Amino acid sequence: MRGRTFALGTIAASLAGLSVSLYLLFPEQVASSPYCSINQLLSCGPVILGEHSRFLGVPVAAYGVAWFAVSSVLSLASLRSPSLMRYLVYWGALGLMGVAYLTYLEFFVIGSFCVFCTVAHLMGALVFGLALLGRASSE
């Protein structure tokens, strides 16, 4: 039962991250949001409209959509087969590497943080943490 709770948590975090990532696919809309430009440090515009907003010509948000979509599928599948939580842990670790790099870019290169991006990053970290706990509880 406890592993199921963690799986449900990863589903919720994955769907929340997927929603935010889908929203980030529309950078002009996000940049005009009143929650986007709080001050010089917390401003989405430089992050989602700048030169680092694309990787290999693809919006970084699209990678987030793909990551959270796979995370959602793995989370749902782990409800039926708890042993699949192991793959969600690996997937989460891969996602954390991406989050670490993107956070590095925001802090050291761009000098600004995107509030919506940070929410997506936190959802990715939550997926990893819950998957890790779910994996440990199913052993």
PDB file of C-alpha atoms in Angstrom:
ATOM      1  CA  MET A   1       0.000   0.000   0.000  1.00  0.00           C
ATOM      2  CA  ARG A   2       2.801   2.409   0.877  1.00  0.00           C
ATOM      3  CA  GLY A   3       4.508   1.952  -2.501  1.00  0.00           C
ATOM      4  CA  ARG A   4       1.200   2.766  -4.145  1.00  0.00           C
ATOM      5  CA  THR A   5       1.073   6.073  -2.255  1.00  0.00           C
ATOM      6  CA  PHE A   6       4.491   7.018  -3.612  1.00  0.00           C
ATOM      7  CA  ALA A   7       3.417   6.006  -7.118  1.00  0.00           C
ATOM      8  CA  LEU A   8       0.346   8.241  -6.831  1.00  0.00           C
ATOM      9  CA  GLY A   9       2.605  11.060  -5.653  1.00  0.00           C
ATOM     10  CA  THR A  10       4.898  10.628  -8.653  1.00  0.00           C
ATOM     11  CA  ILE A  11       1.859  10.676 -10.950  1.00  0.00           C
ATOM     12  CA  ALA A  12       0.664  13.960  -9.408  1.00  0.00           C
ATOM     13  CA  ALA A  13       4.128  15.566  -9.578  1.00  0.00           C
ATOM     14  CA  SER A  14       4.623  14.324 -13.148  1.00  0.00           C
ATOM     15  CA  LEU A  15       1.295  15.740 -14.301  1.00  0.00           C
ATOM     16  CA  ALA A  16       1.971  19.057 -12.551  1.00  0.00           C
ATOM     17  CA  GLY A  17       5.405  19.258 -14.199  1.00  0.00           C
ATOM     18  CA  LEU A  18       3.893  18.318 -17.545  1.00  0.00           C
ATOM     19  CA  SER A  19       1.325  21.111 -17.217  1.00  0.00           C
ATOM     20  CA  VAL A  20       3.961  23.730 -16.382  1.00  0.00           C
ATOM     21  CA  SER A  21       6.231  22.520 -19.195  1.00  0.00           C
ATOM     22  CA  LEU A  22       3.368  22.733 -21.686  1.00  0.00           C
ATOM     23  CA  TYR A  23       2.684  26.289 -20.522  1.00  0.00           C
ATOM     24  CA  LEU A  24       6.379  27.140 -20.993  1.00  0.00           C
ATOM     25  CA  LEU A  25       6.095  26.163 -24.664  1.00  0.00           C
ATOM     26  CA  PHE A  26       4.431  29.567 -25.141  1.00  0.00           C
ATOM     27  CA  PRO A  27       7.232  31.870 -23.956  1.00  0.00           C
ATOM     28  CA  GLU A  28       5.669  35.156 -25.038  1.00  0.00           C
ATOM     29  CA  GLN A  29       2.564  34.376 -22.983  1.00  0.00           C
ATOM     30  CA  VAL A  30       4.654  33.341 -19.972  1.00  0.00           C
ATOM     31  CA  ALA A  31       6.896  36.414 -20.193  1.00  0.00           C
ATOM     32  CA  SER A  32       3.849  38.699 -20.074  1.00  0.00           C
ATOM     33  CA  SER A  33       2.461  36.982 -16.965  1.00  0.00           C
ATOM     34  CA  PRO A  34       2.426  39.161 -13.828  1.00  0.00           C
ATOM     35  CA  TYR A  35       4.080  36.272 -11.969  1.00  0.00           C
ATOM     36  CA  CYS A  36       6.967  36.233 -14.416  1.00  0.00           C
ATOM     37  CA  SER A  37       8.745  39.523 -13.800  1.00  0.00           C
ATOM     38  CA  ILE A  38       8.904  39.935 -10.046  1.00  0.00           C
ATOM     39  CA  ASN A  39      12.307  41.638  -9.942  1.00  0.00           C
ATOM     40  CA  GLN A  40      15.676  41.472 -11.699  1.00  0.00           C
ATOM     41  CA  LEU A  41      16.569  38.102 -10.145  1.00  0.00           C
ATOM     42  CA  LEU A  42      13.125  36.509 -10.579  1.00  0.00           C
ATOM     43  CA  SER A  43      12.268  37.191 -14.193  1.00  0.00           C
ATOM     44  CA  CYS A  44      11.223  34.594 -16.763  1.00  0.00           C
ATOM     45  CA  GLY A  45      11.895  36.712 -19.850  1.00  0.00           C
ATOM     46  CA  PRO A  46      15.697  36.442 -19.929  1.00  0.00           C
ATOM     47  CA  VAL A  47      15.458  32.695 -19.284  1.00  0.00           C
ATOM     48  CA  ILE A  48      12.709  31.621 -21.694  1.00  0.00           C
ATOM     49  CA  LEU A  49      13.321  34.171 -24.431  1.00  0.00           C
ATOM     50  CA  GLY A  50      17.128  34.252 -24.324  1.00  0.00           C
ATOM     51  CA  GLU A  51      19.789  32.398 -26.263  1.00  0.00           C
ATOM     52  CA  HIS A  52      19.774  29.464 -23.812  1.00  0.00           C
ATOM     53  CA  SER A  53      16.044  28.793 -24.227  1.00  0.00           C
ATOM     54  CA  ARG A  54      16.728  26.272 -27.001  1.00  0.00           C
ATOM     55  CA  PHE A  55      18.921  23.191 -27.208  1.00  0.00           C
ATOM     56  CA  LEU A  56      19.705  21.765 -30.645  1.00  0.00           C
ATOM     57  CA  GLY A  57      17.067  24.119 -32.042  1.00  0.00           C
ATOM     58  CA  VAL A  58      14.318  22.708 -29.811  1.00  0.00           C
ATOM     59  CA  PRO A  59      12.759  24.736 -26.968  1.00  0.00           C
ATOM     60  CA  VAL A  60      14.020  23.519 -23.597  1.00  0.00           C
ATOM     61  CA  ALA A  61      10.374  23.339 -22.479  1.00  0.00           C
ATOM     62  CA  ALA A  62       9.775  20.621 -25.106  1.00  0.00           C
ATOM     63  CA  TYR A  63      12.391  18.471 -23.394  1.00  0.00           C
ATOM     64  CA  GLY A  64      10.513  19.071 -20.150  1.00  0.00           C
ATOM     65  CA  VAL A  65       7.260  17.983 -21.778  1.00  0.00           C
ATOM     66  CA  ALA A  66       8.912  14.791 -23.040  1.00  0.00           C
ATOM     67  CA  TRP A  67      10.576  14.068 -19.688  1.00  0.00           C
ATOM     68  CA  PHE A  68       7.371  14.545 -17.702  1.00  0.00           C
ATOM     69  CA  ALA A  69       5.357  12.512 -20.235  1.00  0.00           C
ATOM     70  CA  VAL A  70       7.721   9.544 -19.805  1.00  0.00           C
ATOM     71  CA  SER A  71       7.682  10.098 -16.057  1.00  0.00           C
ATOM     72  CA  SER A  72       3.869  10.007 -16.085  1.00  0.00           C
ATOM     73  CA  VAL A  73       3.815   6.745 -18.040  1.00  0.00           C
ATOM     74  CA  LEU A  74       6.406   5.121 -15.752  1.00  0.00           C
ATOM     75  CA  SER A  75       4.499   6.326 -12.688  1.00  0.00           C
ATOM     76  CA  LEU A  76       1.216   4.903 -13.964  1.00  0.00           C
ATOM     77  CA  ALA A  77       2.894   1.627 -14.913  1.00  0.00           C
ATOM     78  CA  SER A  78       4.457   1.336 -11.461  1.00  0.00           C
ATOM     79  CA  LEU A  79       0.967   1.184  -9.961  1.00  0.00           C
ATOM     80  CA  ARG A  80       0.496  -2.185 -11.654  1.00  0.00           C
ATOM     81  CA  SER A  81       4.081  -3.324 -11.347  1.00  0.00           C
ATOM     82  CA  PRO A  82       5.938  -1.781  -8.391  1.00  0.00           C
ATOM     83  CA  SER A  83       9.240  -3.152  -9.690  1.00  0.00           C
ATOM     84  CA  LEU A  84       9.059  -0.496 -12.439  1.00  0.00           C
ATOM     85  CA  MET A  85       9.660   2.162  -9.785  1.00  0.00           C
ATOM     86  CA  ARG A  86      13.352   1.328 -10.224  1.00  0.00           C
ATOM     87  CA  TYR A  87      13.244   2.744 -13.761  1.00  0.00           C
ATOM     88  CA  LEU A  88      11.524   5.861 -12.493  1.00  0.00           C
ATOM     89  CA  VAL A  89      14.425   6.347 -10.067  1.00  0.00           C
ATOM     90  CA  TYR A  90      16.892   6.137 -12.980  1.00  0.00           C
ATOM     91  CA  TRP A  91      14.737   8.463 -15.080  1.00  0.00           C
ATOM     92  CA  GLY A  92      14.510  10.869 -12.152  1.00  0.00           C
ATOM     93  CA  ALA A  93      18.288  10.867 -11.722  1.00  0.00           C
ATOM     94  CA  LEU A  94      18.661  11.733 -15.399  1.00  0.00           C
ATOM     95  CA  GLY A  95      16.138  14.528 -14.949  1.00  0.00           C
ATOM     96  CA  LEU A  96      18.025  15.880 -11.936  1.00  0.00           C
ATOM     97  CA  MET A  97      21.157  16.160 -14.060  1.00  0.00           C
ATOM     98  CA  GLY A  98      19.187  18.280 -16.511  1.00  0.00           C
ATOM     99  CA  VAL A  99      17.765  20.385 -13.688  1.00  0.00           C
ATOM    100  CA  ALA A 100      21.265  20.921 -12.274  1.00  0.00           C
ATOM    101  CA  TYR A 101      22.512  22.159 -15.646  1.00  0.00           C
ATOM    102  CA  LEU A 102      19.517  24.431 -16.225  1.00  0.00           C
ATOM    103  CA  THR A 103      19.823  25.871 -12.720  1.00  0.00           C
ATOM    104  CA  TYR A 104      23.531  26.487 -13.351  1.00  0.00           C
ATOM    105  CA  LEU A 105      22.615  28.385 -16.531  1.00  0.00           C
ATOM    106  CA  GLU A 106      20.002  30.464 -14.723  1.00  0.00           C
ATOM    107  CA  PHE A 107      22.257  31.360 -11.803  1.00  0.00           C
ATOM    108  CA  PHE A 108      25.725  31.719 -13.315  1.00  0.00           C
ATOM    109  CA  VAL A 109      25.148  32.495 -16.999  1.00  0.00           C
ATOM    110  CA  ILE A 110      21.774  34.232 -17.343  1.00  0.00           C
ATOM    111  CA  GLY A 111      21.661  35.799 -13.883  1.00  0.00           C
ATOM    112  CA  SER A 112      17.911  35.408 -13.589  1.00  0.00           C
ATOM    113  CA  PHE A 113      15.490  32.704 -12.443  1.00  0.00           C
ATOM    114  CA  CYS A 114      12.222  31.789 -14.140  1.00  0.00           C
ATOM    115  CA  VAL A 115       9.538  31.124 -11.518  1.00  0.00           C
ATOM    116  CA  PHE A 116       7.663  28.689 -13.769  1.00  0.00           C
ATOM    117  CA  CYS A 117      10.872  26.871 -14.718  1.00  0.00           C
ATOM    118  CA  THR A 118      11.705  26.554 -11.023  1.00  0.00           C
ATOM    119  CA  VAL A 119       8.306  24.964 -10.380  1.00  0.00           C
ATOM    120  CA  ALA A 120       9.034  22.426 -13.143  1.00  0.00           C
ATOM    121  CA  HIS A 121      12.488  21.790 -11.645  1.00  0.00           C
ATOM    122  CA  LEU A 122      10.954  21.208  -8.220  1.00  0.00           C
ATOM    123  CA  MET A 123       8.393  18.792  -9.696  1.00  0.00           C
ATOM    124  CA  GLY A 124      11.239  16.857 -11.342  1.00  0.00           C
ATOM    125  CA  ALA A 125      13.104  16.673  -8.031  1.00  0.00           C
ATOM    126  CA  LEU A 126       9.894  15.586  -6.294  1.00  0.00           C
ATOM    127  CA  VAL A 127       9.365  12.801  -8.841  1.00  0.00           C
ATOM    128  CA  PHE A 128      12.889  11.560  -8.158  1.00  0.00           C
ATOM    129  CA  GLY A 129      12.516  11.777  -4.371  1.00  0.00           C
ATOM    130  CA  LEU A 130       9.154  10.020  -4.306  1.00  0.00           C
ATOM    131  CA  ALA A 131      10.388   7.337  -6.705  1.00  0.00           C
ATOM    132  CA  LEU A 132      13.405   6.748  -4.484  1.00  0.00           C
ATOM    133  CA  LEU A 133      11.187   6.423  -1.413  1.00  0.00           C
ATOM    134  CA  GLY A 134       8.718   4.248  -3.322  1.00  0.00           C
ATOM    135  CA  ARG A 135      11.508   1.969  -4.487  1.00  0.00           C
ATOM    136  CA  ALA A 136      12.856   1.641  -0.940  1.00  0.00           C
ATOM    137  CA  SER A 137       9.405   0.858   0.473  1.00  0.00           C
ATOM    138  CA  SER A 138       8.752  -1.882  -2.086  1.00  0.00           C
ATOM    139  CA  GLU A 139      11.901  -3.840  -1.234  1.00  0.00           C
TER     140      GLU A 139
END
